[in-house]
Amino acid sequence: MVALSLKISIGNVVKTMQFEPSTMVYDACRIIRERIPEALAGPPSDFGLFLSDDDPKKGIWLEAGKALDYYMLRNGDTMEYRKKQRPLKIRMLDGTVKTIMVDDSKTVTDMLMTICARIGITNHDEYSLVRELMEEKKDEGTGTLRKDKTLLRDEKKMEKLKQKLHTDDELNWLDHGRTLREQGVEEHETLLLRRKFFYSDQNVDSRDPVQLNLLYVQARDDILNGSHPVSFDKACEFAGF
């Protein structure tokens, strides 16, 4: 089998190395660390091989369990041996912002496990990340409490109101099956952590102040901004709470 000649870039250092096309990515990383001193900058688990592209969204991390020939590499291709960790700013619904180190090669699903664990949320599968974009000014007629309060007492009008309201479906949720890079999320961006799925109230730990506060803020804001329409009487009751 003809050897595959690849350029391995580590910072400002570029070395040409020969690999068997059937070499697993995990083994290729090990060989790189053995032959290039600059590759010994940290724990092996923090680094990986990255195939860059002119379009940042198309750059991909090579999976450790796949062979080099899976990626149809050609002689002369340049691979980056680089750190997979990147800082990610997460904004909570109460306005606080936390910076968490995440694995750039992981999908959003895997990343949420890390994020929720660092924050102290156990039911990570019910949460998701929202990419915040500039929203258009909301129509005056699509709020929960407006000038005509009797509108919300009429069930038929309430249904029509629901159709006009901004719902969770309109939020710019990130795709759980793709990486941040594939979705064009840059390091300077701040993502919103929000509960998306409500499987069971049993998943809510009444002794967990972090989760209770997030749920309270999300429920409060959804009522106030009209995402969750309620009757006038209920609105007054919630205002009392």
mmCIF file of C-alpha atoms in Angstrom:
data_model
loop_
_atom_site.group_PDB
_atom_site.id
_atom_site.type_symbol
_atom_site.label_atom_id
_atom_site.label_comp_id
_atom_site.label_asym_id
_atom_site.label_seq_id
_atom_site.Cartn_x
_atom_site.Cartn_y
_atom_site.Cartn_z
ATOM 1 C CA MET A 1 0.000 0.000 0.000
ATOM 2 C CA VAL A 2 1.338 3.432 -1.002
ATOM 3 C CA ALA A 3 2.080 5.696 1.946
ATOM 4 C CA LEU A 4 0.129 8.926 2.370
ATOM 5 C CA SER A 5 2.255 12.074 2.644
ATOM 6 C CA LEU A 6 0.620 14.728 4.825
ATOM 7 C CA LYS A 7 1.743 18.107 6.138
ATOM 8 C CA ILE A 8 1.185 18.333 9.887
ATOM 9 C CA SER A 9 0.823 21.869 11.200
ATOM 10 C CA ILE A 10 1.397 22.619 14.897
ATOM 11 C CA GLY A 11 1.304 26.354 15.513
ATOM 12 C CA ASN A 12 4.063 27.832 13.325
ATOM 13 C CA VAL A 13 5.722 24.442 12.795
ATOM 14 C CA VAL A 14 4.902 22.381 9.691
ATOM 15 C CA LYS A 15 6.314 18.876 9.215
ATOM 16 C CA THR A 16 5.754 16.434 6.365
ATOM 17 C CA MET A 17 4.980 12.906 7.581
ATOM 18 C CA GLN A 18 4.214 9.566 5.955
ATOM 19 C CA PHE A 19 1.215 7.492 7.070
ATOM 20 C CA GLU A 20 -0.406 4.299 5.939
ATOM 21 C CA PRO A 21 -3.877 5.233 4.625
ATOM 22 C CA SER A 22 -5.410 2.612 6.936
ATOM 23 C CA THR A 23 -3.866 4.248 10.025
ATOM 24 C CA MET A 24 -6.492 5.099 12.628
ATOM 25 C CA VAL A 25 -6.699 8.779 13.554
ATOM 26 C CA TYR A 26 -5.965 7.889 17.197
ATOM 27 C CA ASP A 27 -2.721 6.165 16.142
ATOM 28 C CA ALA A 28 -1.824 9.017 13.782
ATOM 29 C CA CYS A 29 -2.018 11.442 16.718
ATOM 30 C CA ARG A 30 0.202 9.128 18.764
ATOM 31 C CA ILE A 31 2.788 8.981 15.951
ATOM 32 C CA ILE A 32 2.745 12.780 15.663
ATOM 33 C CA ARG A 33 3.445 13.151 19.391
ATOM 34 C CA GLU A 34 6.305 10.671 19.136
ATOM 35 C CA ARG A 35 7.984 12.419 16.211
ATOM 36 C CA ILE A 36 7.267 16.124 16.714
ATOM 37 C CA PRO A 37 8.378 17.655 20.051
ATOM 38 C CA GLU A 38 6.013 20.618 19.635
ATOM 39 C CA ALA A 39 3.061 18.209 19.865
ATOM 40 C CA LEU A 40 3.808 17.481 23.521
ATOM 41 C CA ALA A 41 2.164 20.669 24.768
ATOM 42 C CA GLY A 42 -0.507 19.049 26.922
ATOM 43 C CA PRO A 43 -2.572 15.915 27.647
ATOM 44 C CA PRO A 44 -3.135 13.821 24.482
ATOM 45 C CA SER A 45 -6.888 13.758 25.117
ATOM 46 C CA ASP A 46 -7.022 17.549 24.678
ATOM 47 C CA PHE A 47 -5.682 17.431 21.119
ATOM 48 C CA GLY A 48 -6.840 16.125 17.761
ATOM 49 C CA LEU A 49 -6.408 16.392 14.000
ATOM 50 C CA PHE A 50 -8.327 19.135 12.232
ATOM 51 C CA LEU A 51 -8.872 19.402 8.477
ATOM 52 C CA SER A 52 -9.410 23.081 7.761
ATOM 53 C CA ASP A 53 -11.282 24.657 4.854
ATOM 54 C CA ASP A 54 -11.595 28.133 3.387
ATOM 55 C CA ASP A 55 -15.144 28.079 4.767
ATOM 56 C CA PRO A 56 -14.818 27.755 8.586
ATOM 57 C CA LYS A 57 -18.129 25.845 8.710
ATOM 58 C CA LYS A 58 -16.683 23.084 6.530
ATOM 59 C CA GLY A 59 -13.581 22.466 8.629
ATOM 60 C CA ILE A 60 -13.876 19.121 10.409
ATOM 61 C CA TRP A 61 -12.307 17.277 13.311
ATOM 62 C CA LEU A 62 -11.157 13.767 12.416
ATOM 63 C CA GLU A 63 -12.757 11.127 14.627
ATOM 64 C CA ALA A 64 -10.263 9.069 16.632
ATOM 65 C CA GLY A 65 -11.943 5.776 15.731
ATOM 66 C CA LYS A 66 -11.819 6.219 11.958
ATOM 67 C CA ALA A 67 -9.004 5.588 9.471
ATOM 68 C CA LEU A 68 -7.272 8.365 7.543
ATOM 69 C CA ASP A 69 -8.495 6.997 4.214
ATOM 70 C CA TYR A 70 -12.102 7.469 5.416
ATOM 71 C CA TYR A 71 -11.597 11.208 4.854
ATOM 72 C CA MET A 72 -10.264 10.753 1.294
ATOM 73 C CA LEU A 73 -7.066 12.642 2.070
ATOM 74 C CA ARG A 74 -4.594 13.265 -0.714
ATOM 75 C CA ASN A 75 -0.817 13.599 -0.776
ATOM 76 C CA GLY A 76 0.188 17.102 0.273
ATOM 77 C CA ASP A 77 -2.945 17.837 2.310
ATOM 78 C CA THR A 78 -2.350 19.880 5.465
ATOM 79 C CA MET A 79 -3.697 18.669 8.790
ATOM 80 C CA GLU A 80 -3.650 20.758 11.967
ATOM 81 C CA TYR A 81 -2.721 19.042 15.224
ATOM 82 C CA ARG A 82 -4.430 21.366 17.644
ATOM 83 C CA LYS A 83 -6.209 21.707 20.940
ATOM 84 C CA LYS A 84 -9.867 20.727 20.856
ATOM 85 C CA GLN A 85 -10.868 22.809 23.872
ATOM 86 C CA ARG A 86 -12.467 26.200 23.314
ATOM 87 C CA PRO A 87 -14.089 28.712 25.695
ATOM 88 C CA LEU A 88 -17.856 29.043 25.354
ATOM 89 C CA LYS A 89 -19.859 31.850 26.931
ATOM 90 C CA ILE A 90 -23.216 30.714 28.284
ATOM 91 C CA ARG A 91 -25.865 33.207 29.364
ATOM 92 C CA MET A 92 -28.357 32.015 31.926
ATOM 93 C CA LEU A 93 -31.943 33.252 31.914
ATOM 94 C CA ASP A 94 -31.245 35.286 35.038
ATOM 95 C CA GLY A 95 -28.683 37.298 33.053
ATOM 96 C CA THR A 96 -25.505 35.802 34.495
ATOM 97 C CA VAL A 97 -22.825 34.729 32.013
ATOM 98 C CA LYS A 98 -20.532 31.762 32.599
ATOM 99 C CA THR A 99 -17.490 30.814 30.519
ATOM 100 C CA ILE A 100 -17.065 27.048 30.159
ATOM 101 C CA MET A 101 -14.353 25.107 28.341
ATOM 102 C CA VAL A 102 -15.920 22.684 25.846
ATOM 103 C CA ASP A 103 -14.662 20.188 23.273
ATOM 104 C CA ASP A 104 -14.975 21.824 19.837
ATOM 105 C CA SER A 105 -15.102 18.405 18.147
ATOM 106 C CA LYS A 106 -18.220 17.309 20.049
ATOM 107 C CA THR A 107 -21.816 17.715 18.930
ATOM 108 C CA VAL A 108 -24.149 20.015 20.864
ATOM 109 C CA THR A 109 -25.724 16.948 22.517
ATOM 110 C CA ASP A 110 -22.404 15.863 24.018
ATOM 111 C CA MET A 111 -21.483 19.443 24.829
ATOM 112 C CA LEU A 112 -24.680 19.975 26.841
ATOM 113 C CA MET A 113 -23.682 17.139 29.166
ATOM 114 C CA THR A 114 -20.489 19.051 30.015
ATOM 115 C CA ILE A 115 -22.208 22.442 30.281
ATOM 116 C CA CYS A 116 -25.026 21.237 32.548
ATOM 117 C CA ALA A 117 -22.614 19.252 34.727
ATOM 118 C CA ARG A 118 -20.458 22.343 35.291
ATOM 119 C CA ILE A 119 -23.491 24.447 36.172
ATOM 120 C CA GLY A 120 -25.095 21.788 38.363
ATOM 121 C CA ILE A 121 -28.059 20.715 36.209
ATOM 122 C CA THR A 122 -28.721 16.963 36.228
ATOM 123 C CA ASN A 123 -31.386 16.615 33.502
ATOM 124 C CA HIS A 124 -29.187 17.833 30.633
ATOM 125 C CA ASP A 125 -31.350 16.103 28.021
ATOM 126 C CA GLU A 126 -34.136 18.641 28.632
ATOM 127 C CA TYR A 127 -31.960 21.674 27.924
ATOM 128 C CA SER A 128 -30.692 23.226 24.735
ATOM 129 C CA LEU A 129 -28.758 26.237 23.447
ATOM 130 C CA VAL A 130 -30.211 29.225 21.657
ATOM 131 C CA ARG A 131 -28.261 31.464 19.329
ATOM 132 C CA GLU A 132 -29.508 34.949 20.049
ATOM 133 C CA LEU A 133 -30.259 37.156 17.073
ATOM 134 C CA MET A 134 -31.696 40.635 16.857
ATOM 135 C CA GLU A 135 -35.457 40.298 17.088
ATOM 136 C CA GLU A 136 -37.918 42.503 15.274
ATOM 137 C CA LYS A 137 -40.013 44.765 17.427
ATOM 138 C CA LYS A 138 -43.024 42.834 18.619
ATOM 139 C CA ASP A 139 -46.512 43.760 17.510
ATOM 140 C CA GLU A 140 -48.381 45.690 20.159
ATOM 141 C CA GLY A 141 -51.266 43.266 19.830
ATOM 142 C CA THR A 142 -49.353 40.108 20.682
ATOM 143 C CA GLY A 143 -48.668 40.512 24.389
ATOM 144 C CA THR A 144 -50.115 38.852 27.443
ATOM 145 C CA LEU A 145 -51.315 42.028 29.145
ATOM 146 C CA ARG A 146 -52.300 44.841 26.801
ATOM 147 C CA LYS A 147 -54.743 47.773 26.883
ATOM 148 C CA ASP A 148 -57.777 45.594 26.110
ATOM 149 C CA LYS A 149 -57.626 43.151 29.025
ATOM 150 C CA THR A 150 -61.009 41.636 28.192
ATOM 151 C CA LEU A 151 -59.430 40.140 25.083
ATOM 152 C CA LEU A 152 -57.668 37.512 27.164
ATOM 153 C CA ARG A 153 -60.884 36.395 28.812
ATOM 154 C CA ASP A 154 -62.380 35.229 25.559
ATOM 155 C CA GLU A 155 -61.261 31.663 24.757
ATOM 156 C CA LYS A 156 -61.774 32.028 21.005
ATOM 157 C CA LYS A 157 -59.747 35.200 20.913
ATOM 158 C CA MET A 158 -57.130 33.501 23.072
ATOM 159 C CA GLU A 159 -56.660 30.823 20.401
ATOM 160 C CA LYS A 160 -56.204 33.489 17.751
ATOM 161 C CA LEU A 161 -53.717 35.226 20.020
ATOM 162 C CA LYS A 162 -51.715 32.027 20.364
ATOM 163 C CA GLN A 163 -51.333 31.849 16.600
ATOM 164 C CA LYS A 164 -49.772 35.327 16.550
ATOM 165 C CA LEU A 165 -47.452 34.853 19.480
ATOM 166 C CA HIS A 166 -43.753 34.161 19.371
ATOM 167 C CA THR A 167 -43.231 30.592 20.575
ATOM 168 C CA ASP A 168 -40.237 28.435 21.447
ATOM 169 C CA ASP A 169 -40.371 27.036 17.898
ATOM 170 C CA GLU A 170 -39.302 30.445 16.591
ATOM 171 C CA LEU A 171 -36.171 30.550 18.723
ATOM 172 C CA ASN A 172 -32.908 29.918 16.944
ATOM 173 C CA TRP A 173 -32.186 26.568 18.626
ATOM 174 C CA LEU A 174 -28.869 24.935 17.797
ATOM 175 C CA ASP A 175 -28.940 21.557 16.061
ATOM 176 C CA HIS A 176 -28.045 18.891 18.645
ATOM 177 C CA GLY A 177 -26.518 16.594 16.025
ATOM 178 C CA ARG A 178 -23.952 19.086 14.746
ATOM 179 C CA THR A 179 -20.917 20.830 16.208
ATOM 180 C CA LEU A 180 -20.679 24.534 16.999
ATOM 181 C CA ARG A 181 -18.231 24.962 14.136
ATOM 182 C CA GLU A 182 -20.599 23.352 11.633
ATOM 183 C CA GLN A 183 -23.270 25.830 12.701
ATOM 184 C CA GLY A 184 -20.955 28.816 12.398
ATOM 185 C CA VAL A 185 -20.874 29.660 16.122
ATOM 186 C CA GLU A 186 -17.784 31.758 16.759
ATOM 187 C CA GLU A 187 -15.839 32.011 20.004
ATOM 188 C CA HIS A 188 -16.917 35.593 20.725
ATOM 189 C CA GLU A 189 -20.625 34.657 20.676
ATOM 190 C CA THR A 190 -22.701 34.119 23.799
ATOM 191 C CA LEU A 191 -25.311 31.334 23.732
ATOM 192 C CA LEU A 192 -28.443 31.187 25.862
ATOM 193 C CA LEU A 193 -29.043 28.050 27.941
ATOM 194 C CA ARG A 194 -32.755 27.334 28.015
ATOM 195 C CA ARG A 195 -35.005 24.417 28.858
ATOM 196 C CA LYS A 196 -36.526 23.048 25.643
ATOM 197 C CA PHE A 197 -38.087 19.707 26.600
ATOM 198 C CA PHE A 198 -40.329 19.054 29.592
ATOM 199 C CA TYR A 199 -40.372 15.282 29.992
ATOM 200 C CA SER A 200 -41.472 15.069 33.598
ATOM 201 C CA ASP A 201 -41.765 17.281 36.668
ATOM 202 C CA GLN A 202 -40.017 14.456 38.524
ATOM 203 C CA ASN A 203 -36.814 15.632 36.833
ATOM 204 C CA VAL A 204 -37.058 18.895 38.761
ATOM 205 C CA ASP A 205 -35.222 18.642 42.054
ATOM 206 C CA SER A 206 -37.082 20.867 44.518
ATOM 207 C CA ARG A 207 -33.862 21.090 46.546
ATOM 208 C CA ASP A 208 -31.812 22.386 43.601
ATOM 209 C CA PRO A 209 -31.791 26.219 43.768
ATOM 210 C CA VAL A 210 -29.986 26.566 40.408
ATOM 211 C CA GLN A 211 -32.558 24.610 38.432
ATOM 212 C CA LEU A 212 -35.528 26.090 40.299
ATOM 213 C CA ASN A 213 -34.310 29.614 39.607
ATOM 214 C CA LEU A 214 -33.820 28.896 35.893
ATOM 215 C CA LEU A 215 -37.309 27.404 35.602
ATOM 216 C CA TYR A 216 -38.849 30.339 37.473
ATOM 217 C CA VAL A 217 -37.120 32.939 35.288
ATOM 218 C CA GLN A 218 -38.031 31.106 32.072
ATOM 219 C CA ALA A 219 -41.700 30.718 33.078
ATOM 220 C CA ARG A 220 -41.908 34.355 34.205
ATOM 221 C CA ASP A 221 -40.336 35.718 31.007
ATOM 222 C CA ASP A 222 -42.490 33.503 28.746
ATOM 223 C CA ILE A 223 -45.622 34.922 30.369
ATOM 224 C CA LEU A 224 -44.417 38.511 30.229
ATOM 225 C CA ASN A 225 -43.256 38.408 26.596
ATOM 226 C CA GLY A 226 -46.351 36.578 25.385
ATOM 227 C CA SER A 227 -44.733 33.250 24.490
ATOM 228 C CA HIS A 228 -47.053 31.528 26.964
ATOM 229 C CA PRO A 229 -50.536 33.151 26.839
ATOM 230 C CA VAL A 230 -52.600 33.128 30.028
ATOM 231 C CA SER A 231 -55.959 34.492 31.077
ATOM 232 C CA PHE A 232 -56.201 37.839 32.835
ATOM 233 C CA ASP A 233 -57.114 36.192 36.124
ATOM 234 C CA LYS A 234 -54.143 33.817 35.903
ATOM 235 C CA ALA A 235 -51.879 36.709 34.983
ATOM 236 C CA CYS A 236 -52.935 38.539 38.130
ATOM 237 C CA GLU A 237 -52.334 35.386 40.187
ATOM 238 C CA PHE A 238 -48.851 34.960 38.710
ATOM 239 C CA ALA A 239 -48.107 38.635 39.298
ATOM 240 C CA GLY A 240 -48.952 38.065 42.950
ATOM 241 C CA PHE A 241 -46.429 35.225 43.114
#
